[in-house]
Short mmCIF file of C-alpha atoms and ligand atoms in Angstrom, two decimals:
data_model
loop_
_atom_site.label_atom_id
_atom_site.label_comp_id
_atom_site.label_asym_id
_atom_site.label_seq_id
_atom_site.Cartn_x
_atom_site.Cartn_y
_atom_site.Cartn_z
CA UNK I 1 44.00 14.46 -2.63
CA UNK I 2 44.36 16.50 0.38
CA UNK I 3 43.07 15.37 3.62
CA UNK I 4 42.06 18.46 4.89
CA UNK I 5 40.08 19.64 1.78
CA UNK I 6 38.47 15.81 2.11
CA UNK I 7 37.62 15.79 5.48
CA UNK I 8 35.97 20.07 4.84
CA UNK I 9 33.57 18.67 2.45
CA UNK I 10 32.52 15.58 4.31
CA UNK I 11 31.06 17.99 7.23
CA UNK I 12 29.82 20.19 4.46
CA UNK I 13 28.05 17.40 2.92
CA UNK I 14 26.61 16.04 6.49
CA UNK I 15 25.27 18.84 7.74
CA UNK I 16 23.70 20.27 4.50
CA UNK I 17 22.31 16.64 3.79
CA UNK I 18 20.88 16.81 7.30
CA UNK I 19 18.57 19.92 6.22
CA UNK I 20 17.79 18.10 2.55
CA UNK I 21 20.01 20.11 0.75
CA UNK I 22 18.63 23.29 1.56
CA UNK I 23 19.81 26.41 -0.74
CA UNK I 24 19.15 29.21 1.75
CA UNK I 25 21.45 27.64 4.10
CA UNK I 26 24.50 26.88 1.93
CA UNK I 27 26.13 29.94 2.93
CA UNK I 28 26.26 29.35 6.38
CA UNK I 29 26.76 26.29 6.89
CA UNK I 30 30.05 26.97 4.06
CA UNK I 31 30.99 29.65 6.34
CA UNK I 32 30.60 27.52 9.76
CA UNK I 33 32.74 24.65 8.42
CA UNK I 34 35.67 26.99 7.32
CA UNK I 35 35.63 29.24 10.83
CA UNK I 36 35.53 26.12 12.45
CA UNK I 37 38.57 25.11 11.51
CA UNK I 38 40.21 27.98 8.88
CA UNK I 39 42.54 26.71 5.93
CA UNK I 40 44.58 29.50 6.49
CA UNK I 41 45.76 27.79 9.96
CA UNK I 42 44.71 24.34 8.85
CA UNK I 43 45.95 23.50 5.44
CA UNK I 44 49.70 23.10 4.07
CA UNK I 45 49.47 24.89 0.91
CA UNK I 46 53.20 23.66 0.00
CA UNK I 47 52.04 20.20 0.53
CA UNK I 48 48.53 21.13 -1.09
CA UNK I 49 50.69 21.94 -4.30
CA UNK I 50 53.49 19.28 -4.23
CA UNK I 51 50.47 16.56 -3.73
CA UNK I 52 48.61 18.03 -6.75
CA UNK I 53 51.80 17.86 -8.78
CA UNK I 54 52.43 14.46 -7.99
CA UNK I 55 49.59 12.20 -7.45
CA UNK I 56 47.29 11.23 -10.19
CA UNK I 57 44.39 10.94 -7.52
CA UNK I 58 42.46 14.83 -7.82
CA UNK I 59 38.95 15.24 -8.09
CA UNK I 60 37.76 16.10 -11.82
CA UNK I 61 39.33 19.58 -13.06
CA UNK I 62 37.25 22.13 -15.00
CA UNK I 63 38.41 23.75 -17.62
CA UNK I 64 37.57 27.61 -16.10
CA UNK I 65 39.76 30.41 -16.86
CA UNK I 66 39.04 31.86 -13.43
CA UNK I 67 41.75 31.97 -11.28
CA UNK I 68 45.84 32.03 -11.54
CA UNK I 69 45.16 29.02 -11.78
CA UNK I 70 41.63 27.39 -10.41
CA UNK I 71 42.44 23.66 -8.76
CA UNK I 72 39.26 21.63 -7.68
CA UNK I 73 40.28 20.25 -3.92
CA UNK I 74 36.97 17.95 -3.60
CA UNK I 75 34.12 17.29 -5.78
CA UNK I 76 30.71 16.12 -4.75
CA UNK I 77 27.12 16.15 -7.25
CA UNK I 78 26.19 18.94 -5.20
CA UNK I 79 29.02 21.27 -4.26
CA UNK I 80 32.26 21.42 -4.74
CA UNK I 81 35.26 23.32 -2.90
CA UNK I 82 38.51 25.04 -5.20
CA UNK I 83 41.03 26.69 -4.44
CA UNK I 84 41.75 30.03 -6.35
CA UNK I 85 45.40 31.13 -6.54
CA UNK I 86 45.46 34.85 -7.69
CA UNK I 87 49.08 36.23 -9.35
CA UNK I 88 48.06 39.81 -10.09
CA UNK I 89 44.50 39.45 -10.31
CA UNK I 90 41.33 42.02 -10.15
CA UNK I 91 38.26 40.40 -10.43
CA UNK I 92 35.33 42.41 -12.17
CA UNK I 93 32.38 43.64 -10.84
CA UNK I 94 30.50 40.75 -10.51
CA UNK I 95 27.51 38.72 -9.23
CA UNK I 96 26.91 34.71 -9.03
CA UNK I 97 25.15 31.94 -10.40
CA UNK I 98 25.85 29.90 -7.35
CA UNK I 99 26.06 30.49 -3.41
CA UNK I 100 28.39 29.09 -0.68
CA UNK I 101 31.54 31.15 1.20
CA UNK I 102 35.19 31.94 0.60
CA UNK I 103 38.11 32.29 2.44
CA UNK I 104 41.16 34.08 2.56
CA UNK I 105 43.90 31.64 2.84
CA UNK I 106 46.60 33.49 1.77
CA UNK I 107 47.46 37.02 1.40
CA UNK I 108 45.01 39.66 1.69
CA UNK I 109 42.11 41.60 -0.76
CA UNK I 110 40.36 44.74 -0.60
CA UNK I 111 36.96 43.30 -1.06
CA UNK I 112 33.94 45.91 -2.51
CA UNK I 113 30.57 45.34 -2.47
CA UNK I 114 27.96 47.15 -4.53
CA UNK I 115 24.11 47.56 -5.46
CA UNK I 116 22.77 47.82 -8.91
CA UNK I 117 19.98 50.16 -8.87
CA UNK I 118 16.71 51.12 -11.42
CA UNK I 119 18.22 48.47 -13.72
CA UNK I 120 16.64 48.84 -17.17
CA UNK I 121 17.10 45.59 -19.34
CA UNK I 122 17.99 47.01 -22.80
CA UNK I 123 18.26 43.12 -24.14
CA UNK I 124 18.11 39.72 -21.74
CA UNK I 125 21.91 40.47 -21.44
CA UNK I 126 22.86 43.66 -21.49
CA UNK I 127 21.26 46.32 -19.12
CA UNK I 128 21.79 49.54 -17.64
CA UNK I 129 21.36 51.18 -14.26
CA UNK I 130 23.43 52.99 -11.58
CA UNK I 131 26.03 51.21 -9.71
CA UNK I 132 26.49 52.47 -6.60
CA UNK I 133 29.71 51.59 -4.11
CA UNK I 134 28.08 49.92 -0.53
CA UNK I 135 31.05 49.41 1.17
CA UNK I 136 34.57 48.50 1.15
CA UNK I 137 36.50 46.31 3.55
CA UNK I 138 39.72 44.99 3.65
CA UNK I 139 40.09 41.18 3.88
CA UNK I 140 42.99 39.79 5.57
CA UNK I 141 44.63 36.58 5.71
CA UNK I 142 42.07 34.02 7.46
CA UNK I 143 38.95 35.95 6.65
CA UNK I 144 35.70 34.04 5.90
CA UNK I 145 32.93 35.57 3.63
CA UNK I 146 29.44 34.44 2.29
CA UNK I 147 28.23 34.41 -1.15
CA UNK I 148 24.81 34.34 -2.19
CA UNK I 149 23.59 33.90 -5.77
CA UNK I 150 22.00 36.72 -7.63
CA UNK I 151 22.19 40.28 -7.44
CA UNK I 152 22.10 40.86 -3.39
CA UNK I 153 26.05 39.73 -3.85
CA UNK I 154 27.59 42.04 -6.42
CA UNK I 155 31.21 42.13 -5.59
CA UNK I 156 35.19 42.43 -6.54
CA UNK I 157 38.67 41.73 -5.17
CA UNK I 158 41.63 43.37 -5.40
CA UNK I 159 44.24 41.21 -4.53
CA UNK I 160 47.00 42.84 -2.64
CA UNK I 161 49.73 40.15 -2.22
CA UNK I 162 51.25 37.96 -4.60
CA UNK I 163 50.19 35.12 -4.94
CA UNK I 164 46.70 35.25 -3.32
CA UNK I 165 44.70 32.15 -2.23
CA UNK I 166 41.51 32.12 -1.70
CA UNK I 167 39.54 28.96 -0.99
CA UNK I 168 35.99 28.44 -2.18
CA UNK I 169 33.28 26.19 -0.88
CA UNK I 170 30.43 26.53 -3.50
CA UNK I 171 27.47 25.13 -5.13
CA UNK I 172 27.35 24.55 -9.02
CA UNK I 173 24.72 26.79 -9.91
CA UNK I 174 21.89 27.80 -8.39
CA UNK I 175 18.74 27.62 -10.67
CA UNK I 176 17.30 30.82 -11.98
CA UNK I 177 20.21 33.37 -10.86
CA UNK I 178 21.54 33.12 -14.53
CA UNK I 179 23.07 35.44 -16.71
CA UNK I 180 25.98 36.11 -13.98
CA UNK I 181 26.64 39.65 -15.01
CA UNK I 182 30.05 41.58 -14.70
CA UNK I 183 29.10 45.28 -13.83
CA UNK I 184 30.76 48.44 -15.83
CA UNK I 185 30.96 51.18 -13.41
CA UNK I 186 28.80 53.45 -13.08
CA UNK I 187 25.82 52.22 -15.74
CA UNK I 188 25.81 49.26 -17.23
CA UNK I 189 25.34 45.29 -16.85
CA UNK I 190 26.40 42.85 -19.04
CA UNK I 191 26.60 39.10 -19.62
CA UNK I 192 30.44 38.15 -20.21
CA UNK I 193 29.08 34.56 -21.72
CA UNK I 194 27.67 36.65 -24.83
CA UNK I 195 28.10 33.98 -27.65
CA UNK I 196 27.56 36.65 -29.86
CA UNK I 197 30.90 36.11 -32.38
CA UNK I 198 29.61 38.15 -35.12
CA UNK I 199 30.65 40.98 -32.55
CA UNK I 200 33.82 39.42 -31.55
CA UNK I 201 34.94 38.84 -35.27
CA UNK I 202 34.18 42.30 -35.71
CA UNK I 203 36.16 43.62 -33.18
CA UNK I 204 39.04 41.14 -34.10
CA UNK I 205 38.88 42.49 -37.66
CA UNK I 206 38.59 46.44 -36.44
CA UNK I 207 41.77 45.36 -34.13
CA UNK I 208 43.81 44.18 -37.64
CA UNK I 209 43.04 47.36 -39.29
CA UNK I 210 44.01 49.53 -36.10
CA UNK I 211 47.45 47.31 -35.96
CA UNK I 212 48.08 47.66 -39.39
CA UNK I 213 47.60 51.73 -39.75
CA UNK I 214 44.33 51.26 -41.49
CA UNK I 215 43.36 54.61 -42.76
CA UNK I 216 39.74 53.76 -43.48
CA UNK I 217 39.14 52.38 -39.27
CA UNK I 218 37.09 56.00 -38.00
CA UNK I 219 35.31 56.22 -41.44
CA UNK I 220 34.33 52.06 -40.74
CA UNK I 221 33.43 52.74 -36.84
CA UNK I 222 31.32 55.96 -38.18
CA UNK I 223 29.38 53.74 -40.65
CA UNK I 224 28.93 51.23 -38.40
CA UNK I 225 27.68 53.35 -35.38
CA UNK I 226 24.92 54.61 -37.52
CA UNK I 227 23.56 51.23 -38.47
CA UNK I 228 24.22 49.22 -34.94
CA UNK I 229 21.46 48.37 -31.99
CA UNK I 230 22.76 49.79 -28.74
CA UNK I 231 24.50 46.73 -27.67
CA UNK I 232 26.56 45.69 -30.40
CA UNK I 233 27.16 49.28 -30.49
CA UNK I 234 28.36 49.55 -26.98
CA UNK I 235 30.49 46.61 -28.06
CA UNK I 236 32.07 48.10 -31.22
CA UNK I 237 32.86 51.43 -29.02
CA UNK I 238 34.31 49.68 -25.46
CA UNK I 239 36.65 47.95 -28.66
CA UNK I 240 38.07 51.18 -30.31
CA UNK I 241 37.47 53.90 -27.71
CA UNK I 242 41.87 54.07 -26.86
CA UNK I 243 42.33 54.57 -31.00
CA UNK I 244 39.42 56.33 -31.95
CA UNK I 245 40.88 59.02 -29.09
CA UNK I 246 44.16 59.07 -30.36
CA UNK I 247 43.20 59.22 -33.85
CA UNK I 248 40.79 62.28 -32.88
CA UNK I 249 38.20 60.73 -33.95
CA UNK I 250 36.35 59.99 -31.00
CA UNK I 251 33.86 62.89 -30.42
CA UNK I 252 32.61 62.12 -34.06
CA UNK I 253 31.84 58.86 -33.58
CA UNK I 254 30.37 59.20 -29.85
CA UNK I 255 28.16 61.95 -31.66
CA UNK I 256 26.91 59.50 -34.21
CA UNK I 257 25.88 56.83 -31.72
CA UNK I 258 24.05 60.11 -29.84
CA UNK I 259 22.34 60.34 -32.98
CA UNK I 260 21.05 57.26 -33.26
CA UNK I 261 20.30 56.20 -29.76
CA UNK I 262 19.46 59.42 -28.16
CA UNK I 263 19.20 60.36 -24.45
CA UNK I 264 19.51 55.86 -24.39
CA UNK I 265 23.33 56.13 -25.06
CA UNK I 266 24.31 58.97 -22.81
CA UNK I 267 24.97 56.46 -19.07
CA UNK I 268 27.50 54.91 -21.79
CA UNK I 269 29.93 57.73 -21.85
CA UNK I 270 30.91 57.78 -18.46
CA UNK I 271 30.76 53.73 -18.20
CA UNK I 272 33.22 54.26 -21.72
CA UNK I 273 35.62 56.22 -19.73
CA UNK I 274 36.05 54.54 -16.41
CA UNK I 275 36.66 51.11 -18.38
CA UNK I 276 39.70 53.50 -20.07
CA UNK I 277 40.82 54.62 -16.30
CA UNK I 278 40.36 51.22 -14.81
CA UNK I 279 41.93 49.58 -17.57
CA UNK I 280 45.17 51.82 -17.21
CA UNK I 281 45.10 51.17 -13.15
CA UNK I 282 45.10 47.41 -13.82
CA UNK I 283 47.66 47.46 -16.05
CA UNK I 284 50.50 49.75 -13.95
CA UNK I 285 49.03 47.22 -11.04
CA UNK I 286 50.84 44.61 -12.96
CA UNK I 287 54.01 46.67 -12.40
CA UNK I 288 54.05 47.15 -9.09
CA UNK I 289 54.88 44.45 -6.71
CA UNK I 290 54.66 46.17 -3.16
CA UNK I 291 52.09 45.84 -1.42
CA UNK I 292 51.70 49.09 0.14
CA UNK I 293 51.71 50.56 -3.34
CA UNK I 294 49.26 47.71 -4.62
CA UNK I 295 46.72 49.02 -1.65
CA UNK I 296 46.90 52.23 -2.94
CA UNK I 297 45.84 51.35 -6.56
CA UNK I 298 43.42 49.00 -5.60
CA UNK I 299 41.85 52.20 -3.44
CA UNK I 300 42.47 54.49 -6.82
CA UNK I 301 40.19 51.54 -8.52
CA UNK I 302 37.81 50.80 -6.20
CA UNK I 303 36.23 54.01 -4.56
CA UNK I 304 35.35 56.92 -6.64
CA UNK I 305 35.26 58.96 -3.06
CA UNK I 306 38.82 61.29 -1.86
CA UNK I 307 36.92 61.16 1.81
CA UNK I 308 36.72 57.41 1.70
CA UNK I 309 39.84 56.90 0.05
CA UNK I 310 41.76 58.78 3.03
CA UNK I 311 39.59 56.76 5.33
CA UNK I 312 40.82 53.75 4.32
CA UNK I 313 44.59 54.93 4.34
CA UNK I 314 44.17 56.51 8.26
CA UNK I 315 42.77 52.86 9.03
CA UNK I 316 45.87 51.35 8.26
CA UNK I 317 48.79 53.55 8.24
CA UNK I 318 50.05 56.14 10.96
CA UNK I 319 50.33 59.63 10.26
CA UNK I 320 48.13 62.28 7.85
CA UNK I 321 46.97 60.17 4.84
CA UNK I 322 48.01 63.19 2.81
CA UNK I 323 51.66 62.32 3.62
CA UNK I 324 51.34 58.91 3.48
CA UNK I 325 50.33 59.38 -0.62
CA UNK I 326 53.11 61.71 -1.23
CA UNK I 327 55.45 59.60 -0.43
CA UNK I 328 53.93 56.76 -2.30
CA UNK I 329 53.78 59.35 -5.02
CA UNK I 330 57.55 59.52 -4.62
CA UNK I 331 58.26 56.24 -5.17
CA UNK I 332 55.72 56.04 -7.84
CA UNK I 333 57.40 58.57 -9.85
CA UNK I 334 59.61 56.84 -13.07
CA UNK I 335 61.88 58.92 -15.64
CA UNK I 336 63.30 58.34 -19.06
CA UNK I 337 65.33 60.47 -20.91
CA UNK I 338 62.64 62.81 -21.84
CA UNK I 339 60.13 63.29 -19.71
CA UNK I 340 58.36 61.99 -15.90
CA UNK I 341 55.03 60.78 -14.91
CA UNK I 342 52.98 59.53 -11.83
CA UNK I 343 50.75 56.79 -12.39
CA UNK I 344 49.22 58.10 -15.37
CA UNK I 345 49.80 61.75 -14.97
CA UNK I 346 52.70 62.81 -17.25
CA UNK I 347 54.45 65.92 -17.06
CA UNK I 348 53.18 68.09 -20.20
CA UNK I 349 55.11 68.00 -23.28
CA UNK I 350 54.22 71.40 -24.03
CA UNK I 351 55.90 73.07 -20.87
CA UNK I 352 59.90 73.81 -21.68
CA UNK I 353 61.31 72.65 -18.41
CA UNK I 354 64.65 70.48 -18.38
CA UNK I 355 63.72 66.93 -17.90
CA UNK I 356 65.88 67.22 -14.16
CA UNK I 357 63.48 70.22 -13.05
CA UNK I 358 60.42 68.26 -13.96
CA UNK I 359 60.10 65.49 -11.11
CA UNK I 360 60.45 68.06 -8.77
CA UNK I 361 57.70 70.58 -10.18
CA UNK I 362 55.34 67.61 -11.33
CA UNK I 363 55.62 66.32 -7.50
CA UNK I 364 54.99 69.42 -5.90
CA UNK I 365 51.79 70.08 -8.55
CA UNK I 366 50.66 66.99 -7.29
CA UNK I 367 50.98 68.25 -3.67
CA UNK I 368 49.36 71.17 -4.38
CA UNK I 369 46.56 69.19 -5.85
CA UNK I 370 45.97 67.15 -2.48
CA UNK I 371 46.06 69.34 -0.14
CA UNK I 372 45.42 73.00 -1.94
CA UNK I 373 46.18 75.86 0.23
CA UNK I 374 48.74 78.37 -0.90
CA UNK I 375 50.87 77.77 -3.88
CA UNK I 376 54.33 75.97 -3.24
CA UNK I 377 57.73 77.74 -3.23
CA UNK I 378 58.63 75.17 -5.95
CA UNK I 379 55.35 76.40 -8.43
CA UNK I 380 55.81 80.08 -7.83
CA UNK I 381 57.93 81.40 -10.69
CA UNK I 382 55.94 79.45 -13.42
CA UNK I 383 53.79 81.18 -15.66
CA UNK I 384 49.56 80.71 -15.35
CA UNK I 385 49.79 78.42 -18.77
CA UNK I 386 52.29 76.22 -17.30
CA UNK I 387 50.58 75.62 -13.75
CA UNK I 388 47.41 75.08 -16.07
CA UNK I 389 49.28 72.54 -17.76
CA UNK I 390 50.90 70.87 -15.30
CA UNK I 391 47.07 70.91 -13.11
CA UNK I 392 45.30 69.30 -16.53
CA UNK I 393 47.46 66.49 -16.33
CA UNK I 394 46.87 65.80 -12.63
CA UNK I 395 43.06 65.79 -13.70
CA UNK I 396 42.95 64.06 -16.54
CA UNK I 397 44.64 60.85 -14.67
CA UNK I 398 43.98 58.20 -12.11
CA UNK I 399 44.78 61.07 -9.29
CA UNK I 400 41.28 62.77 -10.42
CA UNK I 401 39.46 61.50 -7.75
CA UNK I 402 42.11 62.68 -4.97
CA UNK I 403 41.93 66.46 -5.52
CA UNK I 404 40.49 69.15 -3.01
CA UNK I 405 38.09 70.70 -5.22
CA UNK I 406 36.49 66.93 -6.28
FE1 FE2 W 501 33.01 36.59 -6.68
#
């Protein structure tokens, strides 16, 4: 075990023991112990990991799936403190069933914090309401944070190096702050622990038919959306939304569940479609290993706001934002044989432009798009259909939220 990590939770234990194990004070005193004397200047995480590889003696592992992996430093009955090594991870939205402090140990995160507001419970897991961003800051290495349980902490990370560490000092769970929801931006709530497999064997089975080709999946969704509660429905849609769009099928079966639900389904279109954009960000973050580049997703992700967005960029870079996201555009761009895209915006099949022309037109479109003003030398000879074009597929990607007009 390591000494550091042993010797942490003996003050923690002291000094919360000395106020009977108060709950209101966990956070603090969590947050005292590690400013007192940081892990980030403190600990030897090479020695951490060699000791964990090669001495039997750890504290009692959970099996949790959070974290890249999650290793349990100290155990106690009433607290324990982990250590949370992050590869390319995004947390959800989420809120907790127990309170304490983490740490930055290594790396850096852009941590957001939200509020959950006019929540209507549709079921005891599953409820809807309006998310709304509170703030954003960015965490570097060293960096201390509370957590409290329940909804006053809704939160997520975007890890910007790789790997991250963050260390956690935290209680087990803190009675009554159950179900720990994960938060779909902008409307709903949900319970991730849903234990309801009849769903997930549903979705499993929808996801052989849509490997194999199935003709009969839309005509299967459609039937289904008619007969489904709102959850489950939800469920079946968050599942199938990608191939139901692809198939064309989609506006059918949204207007079915319209149908059925009325004006209770319509915060579940926009929550449908950010889980499509966020999913798509998450996965190119996967791609992309430099960290300057990983900021900038993690700000595409994170704030739905082009004024906060260039905010955050001025805060940490010199020079006009604006520039600073052209040339990340730049090196963003990637090329096949046939065509080019940027993030997520691709130039348009439709427009007849040799594949070496198109970098250059699709990067000055997306200039154009930032910073508006007159049209560049670059777009002038095209035709109105093909700066259309080339605009809709700025819009209908990741680089929505970054445009003049928005
Ligand atoms: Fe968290």
């Amino acid at each position: 075990m390591d000494p550091y990590f042993t010797e942490l939770g003996k003050t923690v234990y002291a000094r919360w023991k000395a106020i009977d194990f108060s709950l209101e004070a966990f956070p603090a005193i969590a947050v005292k112990a590690l400013g007192e004397k940081p892990p980030a200047c403190h600990a030897d995480l090479g020695k951490l990991m060699v000791d964990f590889l090669l001495n039997d003696e750890q504290p009692y592992q959970s099996s949790s799936g959070f974290g890249q992996p999650e290793l349990i430093l100290h155990d106690n009955p009433k607290f324990y403190i982990q250590a949370l090594f992050w590869m390319d991870g995004t947390t959800d939205i989420h809120q907790h069933g127990f309170s304490g402090a983490f740490h930055v140990m290594a790396g850096s995160s852009l941590h957001a914090r939200y509020d959950f507001l006019k929540p209507r419970p549709v079921t005891a897991r599953f409820r809807t309401g309006d998310l709304k961003l509170r703030k954003t800051a960015l965490l570097p290495t060293g960096t201390t944070v509370p957590i409290a349980s329940g909804s006053g902490c809704i939160h997520s990370l975007f890890h910007l190096e790789t790997p991250s560490v963050t260390i956690v000092v935290r209680t087990h769970s803190d009675p009554g702050t159950d179900p720990q929801f994960t938060y779909l931006p902008p409307h709903v709530a949900l319970d991730p622990i849903q234990n309801d497999t009849l769903t997930l064997r549903r979705k499993q089975l929808l996801d052989v038919l849509e490997q194999t080709g199935d003709p009969s999946y839309p005509e299967l969704v459609l039937r289904m959306i008619g007969e489904l509660d709102l959850e489950r429905g939800f469920f079946i849609l968050q599942n199938g939304i990608g191939h139901l769009r692809s198939l064309g099928a989609w506006e059918a079966i949204w207007a079915a569940f319209v149908k059925r639900h009325g004006a209770k389904a319509r915060p579940l279109l926009p929550t449908l479609e950010e889980i499509v954009r966020r999913d798509a960000i998450v996965a190119m973050r996967a791609m992309v290993t430099d960290s300057d580049l990983r900021f900038f997703l993690a700000l595409l992700l994170n704030i739905p706001d082009r004024k906060q967005i260039l905010e955050m960029i001025a805060d940490r870079y010199k020079g006009a934002p604006l520039d600073t996201i052209q040339q990340w555009a730049l090196e963003l761009l990637q090329q096949d044989e046939e065509t080019c895209w940027i993030l997520d915006a691709r130039f348009p099949e439709e427009v007849p432009i040799f594949e070496d022309e198109q970098p250059g037109l699709l990067l000055a479109a997306l200039d154009f798009f930032l910073k508006g003003g007159k049209l560049p030398r670059e777009l002038q000879g095209l035709t109105k259909k093909t700066l259309a074009a080339l605009n809709q597929a700025i819009v209908n990607s990741s680089w929505k939220v970054l445009g003049k007009k928005s």
